[in-house]
PDB file of C-alpha atoms in Angstrom:
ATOM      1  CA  UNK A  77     163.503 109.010 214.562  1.00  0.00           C
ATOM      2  CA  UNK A  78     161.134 109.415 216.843  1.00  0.00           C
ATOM      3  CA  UNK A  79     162.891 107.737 219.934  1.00  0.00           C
ATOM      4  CA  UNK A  80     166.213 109.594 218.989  1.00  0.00           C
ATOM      5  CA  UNK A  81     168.009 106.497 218.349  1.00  0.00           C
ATOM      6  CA  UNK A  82     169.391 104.257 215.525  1.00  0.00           C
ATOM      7  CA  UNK A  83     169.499 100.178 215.642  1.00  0.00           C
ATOM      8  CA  UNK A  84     171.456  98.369 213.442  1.00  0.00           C
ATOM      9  CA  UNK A  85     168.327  96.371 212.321  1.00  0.00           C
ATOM     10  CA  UNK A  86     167.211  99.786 210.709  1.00  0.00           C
ATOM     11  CA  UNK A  87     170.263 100.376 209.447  1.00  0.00           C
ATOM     12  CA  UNK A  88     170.809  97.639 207.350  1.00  0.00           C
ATOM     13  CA  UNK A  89     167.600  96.960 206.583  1.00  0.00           C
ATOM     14  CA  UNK A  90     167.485 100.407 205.064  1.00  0.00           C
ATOM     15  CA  UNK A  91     170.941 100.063 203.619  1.00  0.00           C
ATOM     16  CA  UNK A  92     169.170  96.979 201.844  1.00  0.00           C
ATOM     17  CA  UNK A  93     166.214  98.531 200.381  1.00  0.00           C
ATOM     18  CA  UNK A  94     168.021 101.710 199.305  1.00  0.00           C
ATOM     19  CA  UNK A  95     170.982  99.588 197.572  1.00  0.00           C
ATOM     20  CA  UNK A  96     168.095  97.922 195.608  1.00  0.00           C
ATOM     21  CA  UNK A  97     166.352 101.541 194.496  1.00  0.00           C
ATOM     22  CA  UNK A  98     169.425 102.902 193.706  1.00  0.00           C
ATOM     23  CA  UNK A  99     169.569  99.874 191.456  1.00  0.00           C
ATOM     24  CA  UNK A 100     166.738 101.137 189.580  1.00  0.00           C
ATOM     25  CA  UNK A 101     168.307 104.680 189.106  1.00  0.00           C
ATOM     26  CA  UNK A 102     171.515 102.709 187.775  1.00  0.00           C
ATOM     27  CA  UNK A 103     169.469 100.776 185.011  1.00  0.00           C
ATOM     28  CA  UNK A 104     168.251 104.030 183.786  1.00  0.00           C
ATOM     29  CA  UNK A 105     171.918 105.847 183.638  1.00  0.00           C
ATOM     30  CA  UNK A 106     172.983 102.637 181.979  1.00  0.00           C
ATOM     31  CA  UNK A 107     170.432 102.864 179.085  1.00  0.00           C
ATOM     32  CA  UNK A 108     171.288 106.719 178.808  1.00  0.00           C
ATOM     33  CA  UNK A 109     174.982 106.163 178.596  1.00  0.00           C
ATOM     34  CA  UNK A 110     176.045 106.303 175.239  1.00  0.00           C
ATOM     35  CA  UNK A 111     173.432 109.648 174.322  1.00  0.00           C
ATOM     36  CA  UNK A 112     174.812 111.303 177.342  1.00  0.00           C
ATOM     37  CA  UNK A 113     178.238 110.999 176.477  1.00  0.00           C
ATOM     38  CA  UNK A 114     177.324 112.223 172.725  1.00  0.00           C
ATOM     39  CA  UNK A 115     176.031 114.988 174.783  1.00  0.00           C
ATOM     40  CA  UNK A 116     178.761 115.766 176.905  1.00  0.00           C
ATOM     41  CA  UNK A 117     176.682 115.098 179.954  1.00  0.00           C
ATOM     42  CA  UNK A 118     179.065 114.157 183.052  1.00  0.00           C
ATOM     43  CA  UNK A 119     177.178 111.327 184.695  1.00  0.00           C
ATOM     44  CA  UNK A 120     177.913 108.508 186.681  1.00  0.00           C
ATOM     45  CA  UNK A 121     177.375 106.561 183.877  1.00  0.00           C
ATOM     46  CA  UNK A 122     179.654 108.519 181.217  1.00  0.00           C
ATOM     47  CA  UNK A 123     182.544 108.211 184.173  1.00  0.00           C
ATOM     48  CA  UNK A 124     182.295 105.110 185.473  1.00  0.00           C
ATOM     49  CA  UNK A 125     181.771 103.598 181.550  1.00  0.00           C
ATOM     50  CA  UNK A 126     180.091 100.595 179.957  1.00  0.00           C
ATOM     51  CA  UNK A 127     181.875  97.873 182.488  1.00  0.00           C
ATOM     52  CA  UNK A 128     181.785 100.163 185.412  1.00  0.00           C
ATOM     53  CA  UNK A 129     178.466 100.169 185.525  1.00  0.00           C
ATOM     54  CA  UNK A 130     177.500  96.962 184.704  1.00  0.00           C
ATOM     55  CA  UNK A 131     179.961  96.124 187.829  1.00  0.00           C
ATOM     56  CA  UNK A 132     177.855  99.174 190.219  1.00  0.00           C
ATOM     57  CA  UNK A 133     174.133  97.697 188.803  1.00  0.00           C
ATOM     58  CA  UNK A 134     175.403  94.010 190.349  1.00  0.00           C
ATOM     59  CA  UNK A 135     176.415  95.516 193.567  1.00  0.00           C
ATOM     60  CA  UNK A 136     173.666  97.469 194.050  1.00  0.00           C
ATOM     61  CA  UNK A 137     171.165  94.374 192.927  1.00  0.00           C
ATOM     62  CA  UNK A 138     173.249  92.006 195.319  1.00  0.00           C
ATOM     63  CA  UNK A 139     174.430  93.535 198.242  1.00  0.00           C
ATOM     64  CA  UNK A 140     171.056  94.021 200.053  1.00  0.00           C
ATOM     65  CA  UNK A 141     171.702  89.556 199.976  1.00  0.00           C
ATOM     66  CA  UNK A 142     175.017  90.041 201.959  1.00  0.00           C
ATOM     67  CA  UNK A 143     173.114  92.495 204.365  1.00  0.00           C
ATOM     68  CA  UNK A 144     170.483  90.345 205.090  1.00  0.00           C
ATOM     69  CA  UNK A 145     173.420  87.475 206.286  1.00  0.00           C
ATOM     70  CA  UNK A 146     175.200  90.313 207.786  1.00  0.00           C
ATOM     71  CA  UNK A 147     171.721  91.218 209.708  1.00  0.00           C
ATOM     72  CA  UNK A 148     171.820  87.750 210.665  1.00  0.00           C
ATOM     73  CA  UNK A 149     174.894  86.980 211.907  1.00  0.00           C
ATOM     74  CA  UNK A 150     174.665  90.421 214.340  1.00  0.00           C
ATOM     75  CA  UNK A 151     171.370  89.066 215.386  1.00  0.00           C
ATOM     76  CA  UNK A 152     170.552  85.247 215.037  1.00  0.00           C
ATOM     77  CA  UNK A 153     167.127  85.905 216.639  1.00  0.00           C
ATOM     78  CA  UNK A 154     166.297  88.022 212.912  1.00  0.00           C
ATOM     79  CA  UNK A 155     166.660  84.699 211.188  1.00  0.00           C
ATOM     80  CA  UNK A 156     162.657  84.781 209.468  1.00  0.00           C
ATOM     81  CA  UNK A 157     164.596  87.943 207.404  1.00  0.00           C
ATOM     82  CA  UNK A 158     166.108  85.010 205.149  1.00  0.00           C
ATOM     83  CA  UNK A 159     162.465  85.183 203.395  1.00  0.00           C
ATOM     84  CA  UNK A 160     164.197  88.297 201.848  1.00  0.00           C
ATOM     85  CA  UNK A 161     166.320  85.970 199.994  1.00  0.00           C
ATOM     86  CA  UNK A 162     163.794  84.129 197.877  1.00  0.00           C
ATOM     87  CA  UNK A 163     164.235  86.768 195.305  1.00  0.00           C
ATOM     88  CA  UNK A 164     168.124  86.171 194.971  1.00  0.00           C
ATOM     89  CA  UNK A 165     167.086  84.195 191.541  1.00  0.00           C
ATOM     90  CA  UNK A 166     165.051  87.282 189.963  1.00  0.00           C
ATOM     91  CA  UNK A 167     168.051  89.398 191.283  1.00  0.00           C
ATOM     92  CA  UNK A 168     171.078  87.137 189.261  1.00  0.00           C
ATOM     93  CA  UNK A 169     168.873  87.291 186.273  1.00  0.00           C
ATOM     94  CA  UNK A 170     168.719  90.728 186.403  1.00  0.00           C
ATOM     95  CA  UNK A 171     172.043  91.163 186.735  1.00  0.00           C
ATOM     96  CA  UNK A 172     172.715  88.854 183.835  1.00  0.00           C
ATOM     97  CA  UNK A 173     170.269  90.424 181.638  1.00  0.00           C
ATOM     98  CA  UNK A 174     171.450  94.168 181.718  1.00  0.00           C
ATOM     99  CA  UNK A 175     175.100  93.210 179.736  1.00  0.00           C
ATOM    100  CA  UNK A 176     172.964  91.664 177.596  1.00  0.00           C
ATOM    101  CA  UNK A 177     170.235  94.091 176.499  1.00  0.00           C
ATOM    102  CA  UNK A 178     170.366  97.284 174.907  1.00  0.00           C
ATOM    103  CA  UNK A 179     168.448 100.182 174.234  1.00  0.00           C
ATOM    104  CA  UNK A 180     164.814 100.188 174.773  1.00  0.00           C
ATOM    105  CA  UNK A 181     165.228  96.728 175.631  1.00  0.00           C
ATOM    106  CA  UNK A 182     166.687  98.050 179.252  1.00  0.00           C
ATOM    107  CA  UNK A 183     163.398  98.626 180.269  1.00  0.00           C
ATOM    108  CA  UNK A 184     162.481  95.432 180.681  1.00  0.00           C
ATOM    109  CA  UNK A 185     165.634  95.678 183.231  1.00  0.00           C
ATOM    110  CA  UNK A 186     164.437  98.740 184.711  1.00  0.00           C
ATOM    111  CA  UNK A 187     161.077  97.515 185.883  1.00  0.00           C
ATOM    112  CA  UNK A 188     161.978  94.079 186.484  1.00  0.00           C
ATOM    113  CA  UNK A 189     164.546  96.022 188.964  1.00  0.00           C
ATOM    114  CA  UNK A 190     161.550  97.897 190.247  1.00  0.00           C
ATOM    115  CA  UNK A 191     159.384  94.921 190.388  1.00  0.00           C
ATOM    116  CA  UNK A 192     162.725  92.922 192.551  1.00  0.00           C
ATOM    117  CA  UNK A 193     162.473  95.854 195.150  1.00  0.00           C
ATOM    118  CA  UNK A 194     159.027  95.879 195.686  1.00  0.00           C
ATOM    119  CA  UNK A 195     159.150  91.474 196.372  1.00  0.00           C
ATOM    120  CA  UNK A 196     162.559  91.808 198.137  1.00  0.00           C
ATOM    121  CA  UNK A 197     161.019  94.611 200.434  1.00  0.00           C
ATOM    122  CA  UNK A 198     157.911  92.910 201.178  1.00  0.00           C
ATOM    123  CA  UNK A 199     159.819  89.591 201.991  1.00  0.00           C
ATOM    124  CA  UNK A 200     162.267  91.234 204.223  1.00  0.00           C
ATOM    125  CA  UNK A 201     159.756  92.923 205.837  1.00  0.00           C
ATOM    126  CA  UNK A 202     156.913  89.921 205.996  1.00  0.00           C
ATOM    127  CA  UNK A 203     160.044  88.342 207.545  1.00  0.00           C
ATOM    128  CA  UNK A 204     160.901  90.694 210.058  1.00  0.00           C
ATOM    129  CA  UNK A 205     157.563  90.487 211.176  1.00  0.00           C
ATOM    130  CA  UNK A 206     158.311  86.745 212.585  1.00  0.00           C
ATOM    131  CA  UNK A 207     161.326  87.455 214.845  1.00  0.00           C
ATOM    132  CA  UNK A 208     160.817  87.385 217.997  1.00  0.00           C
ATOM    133  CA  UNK A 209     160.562  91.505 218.783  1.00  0.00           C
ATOM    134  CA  UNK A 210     157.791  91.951 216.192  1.00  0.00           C
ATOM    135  CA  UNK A 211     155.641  88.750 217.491  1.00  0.00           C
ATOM    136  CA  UNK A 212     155.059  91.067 220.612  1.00  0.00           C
ATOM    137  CA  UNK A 213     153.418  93.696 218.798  1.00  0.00           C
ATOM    138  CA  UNK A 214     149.946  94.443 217.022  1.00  0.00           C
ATOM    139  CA  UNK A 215     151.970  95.023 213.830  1.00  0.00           C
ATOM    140  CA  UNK A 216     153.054  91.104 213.325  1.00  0.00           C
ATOM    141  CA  UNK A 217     148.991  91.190 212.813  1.00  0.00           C
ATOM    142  CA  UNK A 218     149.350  93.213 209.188  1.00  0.00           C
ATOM    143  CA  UNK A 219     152.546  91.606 207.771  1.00  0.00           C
ATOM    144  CA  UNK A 220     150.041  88.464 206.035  1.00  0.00           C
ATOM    145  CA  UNK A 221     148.547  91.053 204.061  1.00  0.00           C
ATOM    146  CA  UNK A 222     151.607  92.301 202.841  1.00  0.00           C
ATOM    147  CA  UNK A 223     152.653  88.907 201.287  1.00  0.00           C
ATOM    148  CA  UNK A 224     149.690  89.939 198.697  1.00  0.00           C
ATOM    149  CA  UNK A 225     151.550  92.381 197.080  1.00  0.00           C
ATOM    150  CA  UNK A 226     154.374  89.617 196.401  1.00  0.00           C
ATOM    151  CA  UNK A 227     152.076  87.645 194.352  1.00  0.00           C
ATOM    152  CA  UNK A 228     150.600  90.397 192.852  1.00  0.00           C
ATOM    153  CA  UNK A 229     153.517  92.442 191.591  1.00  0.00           C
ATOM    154  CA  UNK A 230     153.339  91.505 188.175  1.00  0.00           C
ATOM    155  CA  UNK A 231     150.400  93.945 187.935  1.00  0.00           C
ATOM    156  CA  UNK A 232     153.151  96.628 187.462  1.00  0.00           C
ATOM    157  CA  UNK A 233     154.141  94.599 184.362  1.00  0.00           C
ATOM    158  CA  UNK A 234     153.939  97.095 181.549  1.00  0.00           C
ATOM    159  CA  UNK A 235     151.937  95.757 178.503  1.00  0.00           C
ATOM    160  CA  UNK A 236     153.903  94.040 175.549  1.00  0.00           C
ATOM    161  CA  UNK A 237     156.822  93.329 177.782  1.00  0.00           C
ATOM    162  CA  UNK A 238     158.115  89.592 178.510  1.00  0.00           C
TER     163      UNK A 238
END
């Protein structure tokens, strides 16, 4: 924003992380689907149904996977952002597990999802910081430290869950 400009780098990097919060949002509809329609609430959830959903959570999970390649294959020199995809495993799971569970079993989805964006987003970005633009600049320095937070993401784990 502040040079006025878009890239495509930021574009579908963004696309990527937002696809994956969104994903979190989509859990939480999901669990809420059956009291909302009780309700008479008119959510995504109610509309799009039990399948429909399940379908929208996977392509939200998935997608940012596809965008990385897509990132890729626009700009070979971005290929370190394939660190992003070391969390493709946590992400199938995920998307396995949520047509599985039910009720207040879903949370173990929801923050799982939460816990998947916050390791996807750090890879990507620990990533981005070894292409060739970022080696140039003082910020390459502080992408090490961010590989911390990978490792340490199960602190978010609430207690009693898996």
């Amino acid at each position: 924003l502040q040079t006025l400009s878009l890239n495509t780098e930021v574009v579908i990097a963004s696309a990527a992380l937002g696809l994956q919060a969104a994903a979190v949002l989509a859990v939480n509809n999901f669990r809420d689907l059956e009291h909302d329609a009780s309700v008479g609430r008119k959510t995504l959830a109610v509309l799009l149904g039990h399948q429909g959903m399940l379908t929208a959570y996977r392509v939200l999970i998935l997608a940012p996977y596809a965008l990385i390649a897509l990132l890729i294959a626009i700009e070979p020199s971005y290929w370190p952002c394939l660190l992003g995809a070391v969390t493709v495993f946590s992400a199938l799971k995920l998307a396995r597990d949520l047509g599985l569970k039910k009720g207040l079993e879903l949370n173990d989805v929801m923050f799982g999802t939460i816990k998947l964006e916050l390791r996807f987003a750090v890879c990507l970005m620990t990533g981005r910081g070894f292409t060739p633009a970022a080696v140039s600049t003082e910020l390459f320095l502080t992408h090490p430290f961010l590989m911390l937070f990978l490792f340490s993401a199960d602190l978010l784990k609430p207690q009693g869950t898996e």
